[in-house]
PDB file of C-alpha atoms in Angstrom:
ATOM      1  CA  UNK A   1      95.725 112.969  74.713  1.00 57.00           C
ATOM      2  CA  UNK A   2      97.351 109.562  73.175  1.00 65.00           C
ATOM      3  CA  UNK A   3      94.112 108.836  71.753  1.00 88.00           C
ATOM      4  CA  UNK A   4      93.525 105.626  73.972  1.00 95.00           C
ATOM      5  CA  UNK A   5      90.233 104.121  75.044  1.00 97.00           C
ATOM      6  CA  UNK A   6      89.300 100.989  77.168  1.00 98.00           C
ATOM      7  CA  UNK A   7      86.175  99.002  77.178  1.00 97.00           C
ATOM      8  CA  UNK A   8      84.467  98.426  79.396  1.00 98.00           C
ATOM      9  CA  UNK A   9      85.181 101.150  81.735  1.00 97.00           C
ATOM     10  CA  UNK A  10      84.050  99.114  84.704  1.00 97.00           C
ATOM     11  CA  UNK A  11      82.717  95.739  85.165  1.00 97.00           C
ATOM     12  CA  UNK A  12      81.395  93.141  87.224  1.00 98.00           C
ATOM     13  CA  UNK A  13      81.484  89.351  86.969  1.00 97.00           C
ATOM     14  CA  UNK A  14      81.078  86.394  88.473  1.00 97.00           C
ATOM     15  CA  UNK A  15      84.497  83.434  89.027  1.00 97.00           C
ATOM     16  CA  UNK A  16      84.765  81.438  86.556  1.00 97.00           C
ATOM     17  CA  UNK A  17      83.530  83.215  83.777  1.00 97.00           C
ATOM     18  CA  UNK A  18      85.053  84.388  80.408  1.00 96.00           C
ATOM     19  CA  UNK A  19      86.305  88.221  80.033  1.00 98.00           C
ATOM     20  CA  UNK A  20      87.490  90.129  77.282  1.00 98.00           C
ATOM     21  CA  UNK A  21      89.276  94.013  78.030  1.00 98.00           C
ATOM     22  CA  UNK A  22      88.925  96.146  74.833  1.00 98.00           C
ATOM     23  CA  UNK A  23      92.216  98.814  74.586  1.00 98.00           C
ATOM     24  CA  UNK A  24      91.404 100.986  71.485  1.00 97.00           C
ATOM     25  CA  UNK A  25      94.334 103.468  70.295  1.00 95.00           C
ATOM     26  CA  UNK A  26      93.798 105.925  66.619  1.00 92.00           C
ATOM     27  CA  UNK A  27      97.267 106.874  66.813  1.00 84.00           C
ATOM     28  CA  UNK A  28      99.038 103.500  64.995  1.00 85.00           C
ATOM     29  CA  UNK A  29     101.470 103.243  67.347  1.00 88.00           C
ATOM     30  CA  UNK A  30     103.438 100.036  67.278  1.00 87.00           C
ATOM     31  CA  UNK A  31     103.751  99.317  71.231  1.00 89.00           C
ATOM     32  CA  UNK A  32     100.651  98.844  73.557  1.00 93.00           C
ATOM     33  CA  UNK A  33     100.859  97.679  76.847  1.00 95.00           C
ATOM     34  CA  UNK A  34      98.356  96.016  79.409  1.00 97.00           C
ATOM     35  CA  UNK A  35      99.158  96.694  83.296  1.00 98.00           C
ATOM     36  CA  UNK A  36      96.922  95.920  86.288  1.00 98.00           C
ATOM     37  CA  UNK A  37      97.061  98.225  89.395  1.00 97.00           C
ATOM     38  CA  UNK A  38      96.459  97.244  92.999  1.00 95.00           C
ATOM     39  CA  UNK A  39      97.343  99.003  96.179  1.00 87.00           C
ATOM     40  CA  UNK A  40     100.950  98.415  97.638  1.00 83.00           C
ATOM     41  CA  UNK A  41     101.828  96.992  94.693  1.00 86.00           C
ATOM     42  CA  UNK A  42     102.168  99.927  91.907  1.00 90.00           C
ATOM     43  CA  UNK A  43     101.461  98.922  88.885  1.00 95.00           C
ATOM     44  CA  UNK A  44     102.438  95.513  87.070  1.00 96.00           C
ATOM     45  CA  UNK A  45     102.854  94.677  83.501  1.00 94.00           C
ATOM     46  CA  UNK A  46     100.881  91.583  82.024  1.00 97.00           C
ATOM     47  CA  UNK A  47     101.426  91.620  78.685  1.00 96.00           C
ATOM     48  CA  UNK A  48     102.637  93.912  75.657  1.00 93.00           C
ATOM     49  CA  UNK A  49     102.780  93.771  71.714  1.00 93.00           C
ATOM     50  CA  UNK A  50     105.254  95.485  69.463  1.00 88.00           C
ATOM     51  CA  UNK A  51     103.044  94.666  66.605  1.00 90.00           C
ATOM     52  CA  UNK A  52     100.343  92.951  65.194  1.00 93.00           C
ATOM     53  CA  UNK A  53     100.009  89.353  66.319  1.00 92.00           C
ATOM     54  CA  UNK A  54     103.444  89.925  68.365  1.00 92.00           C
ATOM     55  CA  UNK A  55     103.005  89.676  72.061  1.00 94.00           C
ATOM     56  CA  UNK A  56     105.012  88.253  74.723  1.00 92.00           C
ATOM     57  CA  UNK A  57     104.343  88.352  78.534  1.00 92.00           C
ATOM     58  CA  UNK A  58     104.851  90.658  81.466  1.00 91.00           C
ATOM     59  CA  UNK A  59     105.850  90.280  85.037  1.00 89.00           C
ATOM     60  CA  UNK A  60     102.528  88.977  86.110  1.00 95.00           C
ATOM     61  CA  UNK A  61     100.750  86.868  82.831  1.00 95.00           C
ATOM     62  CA  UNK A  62      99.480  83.787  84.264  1.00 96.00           C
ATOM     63  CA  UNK A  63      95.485  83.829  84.146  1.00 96.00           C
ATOM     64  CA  UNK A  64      95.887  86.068  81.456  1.00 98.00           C
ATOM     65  CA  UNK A  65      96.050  85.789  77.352  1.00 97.00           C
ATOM     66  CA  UNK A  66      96.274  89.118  74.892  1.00 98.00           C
ATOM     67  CA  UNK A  67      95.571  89.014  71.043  1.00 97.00           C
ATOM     68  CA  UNK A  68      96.393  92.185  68.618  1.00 97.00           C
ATOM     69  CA  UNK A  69      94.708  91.254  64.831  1.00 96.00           C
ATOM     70  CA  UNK A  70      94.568  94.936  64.401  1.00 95.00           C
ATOM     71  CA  UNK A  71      97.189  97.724  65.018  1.00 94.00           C
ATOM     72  CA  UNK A  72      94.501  99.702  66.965  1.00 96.00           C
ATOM     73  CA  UNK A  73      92.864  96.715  69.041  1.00 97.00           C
ATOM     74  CA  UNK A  74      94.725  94.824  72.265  1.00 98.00           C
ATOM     75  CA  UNK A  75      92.291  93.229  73.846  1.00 98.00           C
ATOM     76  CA  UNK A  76      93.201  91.122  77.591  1.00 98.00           C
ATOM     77  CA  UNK A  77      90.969  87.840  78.199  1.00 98.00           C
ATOM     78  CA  UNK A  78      90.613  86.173  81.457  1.00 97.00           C
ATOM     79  CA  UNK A  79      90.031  82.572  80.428  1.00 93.00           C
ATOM     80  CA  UNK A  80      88.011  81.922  83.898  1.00 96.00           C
ATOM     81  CA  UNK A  81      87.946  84.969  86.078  1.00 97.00           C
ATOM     82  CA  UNK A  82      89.078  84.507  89.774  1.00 97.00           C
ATOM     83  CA  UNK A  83      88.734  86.805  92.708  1.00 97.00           C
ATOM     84  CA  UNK A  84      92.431  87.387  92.635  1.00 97.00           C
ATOM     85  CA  UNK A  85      91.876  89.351  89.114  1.00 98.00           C
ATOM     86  CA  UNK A  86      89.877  92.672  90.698  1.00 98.00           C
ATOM     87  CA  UNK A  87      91.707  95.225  89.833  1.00 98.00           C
ATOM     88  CA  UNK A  88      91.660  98.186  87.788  1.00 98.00           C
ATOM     89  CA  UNK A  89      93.381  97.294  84.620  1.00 98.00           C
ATOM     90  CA  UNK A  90      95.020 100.361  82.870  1.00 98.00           C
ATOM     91  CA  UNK A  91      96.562 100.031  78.768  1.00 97.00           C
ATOM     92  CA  UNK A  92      99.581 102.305  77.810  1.00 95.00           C
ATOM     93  CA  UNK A  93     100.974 102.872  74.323  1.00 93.00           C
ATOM     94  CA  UNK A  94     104.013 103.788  73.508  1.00 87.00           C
ATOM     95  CA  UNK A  95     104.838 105.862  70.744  1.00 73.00           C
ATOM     96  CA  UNK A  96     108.353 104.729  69.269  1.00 65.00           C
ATOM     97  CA  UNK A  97     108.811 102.044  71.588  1.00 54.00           C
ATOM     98  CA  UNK A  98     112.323 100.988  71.877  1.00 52.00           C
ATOM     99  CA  UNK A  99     114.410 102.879  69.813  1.00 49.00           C
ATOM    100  CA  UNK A 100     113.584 106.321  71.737  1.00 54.00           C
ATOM    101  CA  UNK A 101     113.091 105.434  75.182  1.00 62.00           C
ATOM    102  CA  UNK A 102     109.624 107.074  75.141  1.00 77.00           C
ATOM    103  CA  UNK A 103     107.252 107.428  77.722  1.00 83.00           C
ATOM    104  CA  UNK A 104     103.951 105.564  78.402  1.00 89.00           C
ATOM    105  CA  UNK A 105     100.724 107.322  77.782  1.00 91.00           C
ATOM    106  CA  UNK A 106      98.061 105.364  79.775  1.00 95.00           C
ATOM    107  CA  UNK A 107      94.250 104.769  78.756  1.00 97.00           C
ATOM    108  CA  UNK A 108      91.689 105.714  81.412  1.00 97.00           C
ATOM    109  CA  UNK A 109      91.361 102.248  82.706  1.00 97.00           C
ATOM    110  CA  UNK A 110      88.877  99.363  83.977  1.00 98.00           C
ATOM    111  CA  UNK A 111      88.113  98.952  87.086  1.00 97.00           C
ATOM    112  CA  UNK A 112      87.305  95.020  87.181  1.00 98.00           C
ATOM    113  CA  UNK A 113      85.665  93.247  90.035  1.00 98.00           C
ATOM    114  CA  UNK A 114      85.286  88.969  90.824  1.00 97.00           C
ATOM    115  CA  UNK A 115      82.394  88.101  92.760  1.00 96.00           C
TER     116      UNK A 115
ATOM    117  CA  UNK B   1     115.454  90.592  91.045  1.00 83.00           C
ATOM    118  CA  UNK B   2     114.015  93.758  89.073  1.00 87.00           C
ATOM    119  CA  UNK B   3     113.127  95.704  91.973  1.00 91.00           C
ATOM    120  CA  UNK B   4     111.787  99.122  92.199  1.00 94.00           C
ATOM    121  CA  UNK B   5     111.248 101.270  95.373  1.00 95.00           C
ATOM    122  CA  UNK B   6     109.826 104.081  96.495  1.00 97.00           C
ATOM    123  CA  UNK B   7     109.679 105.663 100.126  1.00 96.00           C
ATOM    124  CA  UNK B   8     108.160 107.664 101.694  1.00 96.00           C
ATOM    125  CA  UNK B   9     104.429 105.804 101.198  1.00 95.00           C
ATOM    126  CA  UNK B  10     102.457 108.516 102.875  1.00 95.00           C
ATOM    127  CA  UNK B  11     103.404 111.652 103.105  1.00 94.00           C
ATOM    128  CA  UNK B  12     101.257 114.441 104.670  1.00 95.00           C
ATOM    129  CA  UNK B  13     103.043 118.231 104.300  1.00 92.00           C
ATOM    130  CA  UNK B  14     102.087 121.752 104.935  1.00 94.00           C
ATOM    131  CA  UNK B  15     101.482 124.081 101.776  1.00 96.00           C
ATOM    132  CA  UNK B  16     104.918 126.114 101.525  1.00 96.00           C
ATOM    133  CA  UNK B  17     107.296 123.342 102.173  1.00 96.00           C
ATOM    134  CA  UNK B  18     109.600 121.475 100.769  1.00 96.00           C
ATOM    135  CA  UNK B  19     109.912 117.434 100.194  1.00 95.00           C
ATOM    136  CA  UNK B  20     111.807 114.967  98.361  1.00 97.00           C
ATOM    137  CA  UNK B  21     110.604 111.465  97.002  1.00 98.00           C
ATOM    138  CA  UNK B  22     113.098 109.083  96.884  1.00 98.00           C
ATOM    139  CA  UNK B  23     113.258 105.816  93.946  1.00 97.00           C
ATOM    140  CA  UNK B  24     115.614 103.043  94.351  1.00 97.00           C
ATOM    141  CA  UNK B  25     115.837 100.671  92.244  1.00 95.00           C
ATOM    142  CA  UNK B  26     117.366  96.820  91.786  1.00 92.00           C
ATOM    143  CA  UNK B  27     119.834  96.954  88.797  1.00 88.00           C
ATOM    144  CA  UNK B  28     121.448  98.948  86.718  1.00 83.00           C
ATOM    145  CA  UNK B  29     118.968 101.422  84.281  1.00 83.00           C
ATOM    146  CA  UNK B  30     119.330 104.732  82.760  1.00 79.00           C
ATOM    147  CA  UNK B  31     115.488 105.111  81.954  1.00 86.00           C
ATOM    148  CA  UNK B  32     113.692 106.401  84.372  1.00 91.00           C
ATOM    149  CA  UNK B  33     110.281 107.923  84.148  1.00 93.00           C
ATOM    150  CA  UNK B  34     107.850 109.734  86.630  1.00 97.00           C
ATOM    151  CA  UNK B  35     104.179 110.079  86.554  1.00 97.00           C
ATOM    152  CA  UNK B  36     101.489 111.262  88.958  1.00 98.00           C
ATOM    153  CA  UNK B  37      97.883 110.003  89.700  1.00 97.00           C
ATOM    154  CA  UNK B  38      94.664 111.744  90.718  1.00 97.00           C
ATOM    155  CA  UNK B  39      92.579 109.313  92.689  1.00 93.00           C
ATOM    156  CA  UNK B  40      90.186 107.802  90.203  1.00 92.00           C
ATOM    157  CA  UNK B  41      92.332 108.802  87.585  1.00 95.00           C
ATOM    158  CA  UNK B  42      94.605 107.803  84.629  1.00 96.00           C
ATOM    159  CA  UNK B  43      98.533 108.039  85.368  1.00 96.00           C
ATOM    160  CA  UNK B  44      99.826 111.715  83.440  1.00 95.00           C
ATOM    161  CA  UNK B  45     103.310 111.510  82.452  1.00 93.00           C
ATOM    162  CA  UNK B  46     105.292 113.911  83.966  1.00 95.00           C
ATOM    163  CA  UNK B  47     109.363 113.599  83.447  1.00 94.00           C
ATOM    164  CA  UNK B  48     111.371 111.221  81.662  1.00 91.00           C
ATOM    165  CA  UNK B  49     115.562 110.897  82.688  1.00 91.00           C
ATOM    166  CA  UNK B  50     117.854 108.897  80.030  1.00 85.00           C
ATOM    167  CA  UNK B  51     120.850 109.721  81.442  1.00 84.00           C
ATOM    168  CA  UNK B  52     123.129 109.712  84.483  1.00 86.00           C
ATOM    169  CA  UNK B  53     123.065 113.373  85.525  1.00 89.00           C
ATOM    170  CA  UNK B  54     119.498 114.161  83.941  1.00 91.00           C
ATOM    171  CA  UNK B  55     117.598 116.894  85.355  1.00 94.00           C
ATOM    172  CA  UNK B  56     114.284 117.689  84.917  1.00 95.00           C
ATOM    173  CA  UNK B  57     111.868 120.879  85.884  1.00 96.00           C
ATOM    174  CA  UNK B  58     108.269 121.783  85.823  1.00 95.00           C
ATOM    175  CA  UNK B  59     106.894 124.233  87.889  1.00 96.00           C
ATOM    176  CA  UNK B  60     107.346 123.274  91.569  1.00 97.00           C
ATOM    177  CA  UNK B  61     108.379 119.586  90.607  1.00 98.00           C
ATOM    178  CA  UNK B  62     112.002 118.472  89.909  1.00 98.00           C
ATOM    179  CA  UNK B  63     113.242 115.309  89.098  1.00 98.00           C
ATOM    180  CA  UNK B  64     116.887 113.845  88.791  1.00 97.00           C
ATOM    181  CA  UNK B  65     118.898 110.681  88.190  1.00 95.00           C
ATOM    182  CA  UNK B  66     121.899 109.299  89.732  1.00 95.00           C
ATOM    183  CA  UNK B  67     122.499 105.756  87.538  1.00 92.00           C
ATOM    184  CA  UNK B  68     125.524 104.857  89.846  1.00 93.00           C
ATOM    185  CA  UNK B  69     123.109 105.164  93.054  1.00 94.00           C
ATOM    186  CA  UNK B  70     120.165 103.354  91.115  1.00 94.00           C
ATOM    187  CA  UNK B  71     118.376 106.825  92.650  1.00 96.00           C
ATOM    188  CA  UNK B  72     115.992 109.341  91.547  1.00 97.00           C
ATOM    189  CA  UNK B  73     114.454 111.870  93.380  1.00 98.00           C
ATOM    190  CA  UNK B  74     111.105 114.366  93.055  1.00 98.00           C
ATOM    191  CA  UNK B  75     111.415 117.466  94.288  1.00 98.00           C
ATOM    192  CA  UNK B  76     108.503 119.284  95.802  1.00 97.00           C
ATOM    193  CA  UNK B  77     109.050 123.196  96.249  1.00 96.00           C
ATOM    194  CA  UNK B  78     106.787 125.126  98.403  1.00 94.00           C
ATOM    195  CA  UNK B  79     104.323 122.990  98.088  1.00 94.00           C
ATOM    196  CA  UNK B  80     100.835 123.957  96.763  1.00 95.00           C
ATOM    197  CA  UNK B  81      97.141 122.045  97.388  1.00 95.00           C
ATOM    198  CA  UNK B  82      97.134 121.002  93.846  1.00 95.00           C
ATOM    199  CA  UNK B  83     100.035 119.179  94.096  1.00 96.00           C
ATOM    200  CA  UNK B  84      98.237 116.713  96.237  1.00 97.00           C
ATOM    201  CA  UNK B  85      98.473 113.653  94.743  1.00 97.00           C
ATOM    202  CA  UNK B  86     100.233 109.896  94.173  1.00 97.00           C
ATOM    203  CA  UNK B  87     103.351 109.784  92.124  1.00 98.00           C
ATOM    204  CA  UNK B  88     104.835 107.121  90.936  1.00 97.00           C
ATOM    205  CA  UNK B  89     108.408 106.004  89.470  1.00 97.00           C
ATOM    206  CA  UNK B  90     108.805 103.534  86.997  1.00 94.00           C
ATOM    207  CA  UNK B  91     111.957 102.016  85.123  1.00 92.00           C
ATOM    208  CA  UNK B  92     113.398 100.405  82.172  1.00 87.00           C
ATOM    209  CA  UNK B  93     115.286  97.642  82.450  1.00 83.00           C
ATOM    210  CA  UNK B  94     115.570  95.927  79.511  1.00 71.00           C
ATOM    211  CA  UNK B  95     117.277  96.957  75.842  1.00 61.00           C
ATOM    212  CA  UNK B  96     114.150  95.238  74.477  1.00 54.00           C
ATOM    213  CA  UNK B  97     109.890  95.874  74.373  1.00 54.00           C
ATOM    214  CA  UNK B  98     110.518  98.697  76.677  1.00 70.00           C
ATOM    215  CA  UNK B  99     108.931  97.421  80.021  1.00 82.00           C
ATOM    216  CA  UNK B 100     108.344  99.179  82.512  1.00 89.00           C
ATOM    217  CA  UNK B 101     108.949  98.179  86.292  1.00 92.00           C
ATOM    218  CA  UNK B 102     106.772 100.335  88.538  1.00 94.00           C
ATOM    219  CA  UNK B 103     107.296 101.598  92.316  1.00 95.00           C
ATOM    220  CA  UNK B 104     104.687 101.511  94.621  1.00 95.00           C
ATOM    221  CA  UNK B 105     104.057 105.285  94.338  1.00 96.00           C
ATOM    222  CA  UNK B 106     104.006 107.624  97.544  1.00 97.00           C
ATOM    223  CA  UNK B 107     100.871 109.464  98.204  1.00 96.00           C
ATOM    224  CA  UNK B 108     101.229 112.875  98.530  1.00 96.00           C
ATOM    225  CA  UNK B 109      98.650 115.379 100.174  1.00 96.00           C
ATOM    226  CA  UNK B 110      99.170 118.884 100.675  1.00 96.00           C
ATOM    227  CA  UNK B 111      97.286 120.518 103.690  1.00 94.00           C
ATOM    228  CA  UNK B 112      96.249 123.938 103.193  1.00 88.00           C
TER     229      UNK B 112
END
């Protein structure tokens, strides 16, 4: 157990509107990661951060924005939520990051839906 | 284009048997990780290969990596009910941030 927590765990909104994802680590690992999962497509990276206030984008960012003030907090916002965005949205940490090749430990996801 | 696949999709085998999973991927990467998925479910790490050669064991699962192929393969051994499940390759390309490209994962069920 990585210690990783997402909030909510599922929700349900309407296009258009504002969303915030909450991924919550206690470990103070450096790397966290924010992926979205849909079927036939694996999963897909959006965004990452190697550090507080350091973030840069993944294979699939537009519609999406990330902020890290706090080693322990990544949150993912969806400016204006579109149907396109349901999806079950899944946060990884990484424990060295780089340097050691390390394997992704994944947070129990949230499952997102766009009316 | 960073590319990763896996084949088969689907596949349905008796308890007992034995199956391979197959992961191709696009360009040249000797970080390869595996993990499986219960439905519902988080993804559980289960082997990481850093080298060309690497082999990895757990129980009835095996994994390798063959860098000059772009190939790894998971190795199912008499299959058990448990096993039944969808696993999924992912790889490193980059030096930096350590992203990871994901395959599509191939669901596995094992019928009694």
């Amino acid at each position: 157990d990585a210690g990783i927590t997402q909030s909510p765990r599922h929700k349900v909104t309407e296009t258009g509107t504002p969303v915030t994802l909450r991924c919550h680590q206690t470990e103070n690992h450096r790397y966290m990661y924010w992926y979205r999962q849909d079927p036939g497509h694996g999963l897909r990276l959006i965004h990452y951060s190697y550090g507080v206030k350091d973030t840069d984008k993944g294979e699939v960012s537009d519609g999406y924005s990330v902020s890290r003030s706090k080693t322990e907090d990544f949150l993912l916002t969806l400016e204006s939520a579109t149907s396109s965005q349901t999806s079950v949205y899944f946060c990884a940490i990484s424990l060295t990051g780089l340097a050691n090749a390390d394997t992704q430990y994944f947070g129990p996801g949230t499952r997102l839906t766009v009316l | 284009e960073l590319k990763v696949e896996q084949n088969p999709l689907f596949l349905s085998m008796q308890e007992g048997k034995n199956y391979t999973i197959y992961c191709n991927y696009s360009t040249t990467s000797d970080r390869l990780y595996w993990y499986r998925q219960d439905p519902g479910k988080s993804l559980e790490s289960l082997f990481v290969l850093l080298s060309n050669g690497a082999v990895k064991q757990e129980g009835r699962l095996m994994a390798s990596l063959d860098t000059k192929a772009r190939l790894s393969t998971l190795h199912i051994t008499a299959a058990v009910h448990d096993l039944s499940a969808t696993y999924f390759c992912a790889v490193d390309f980059t030096n930096t941030g350590n992203q990871f490209y994901f395959g599509t994962g191939t669901s596995l069920t094992v019928i009694p």
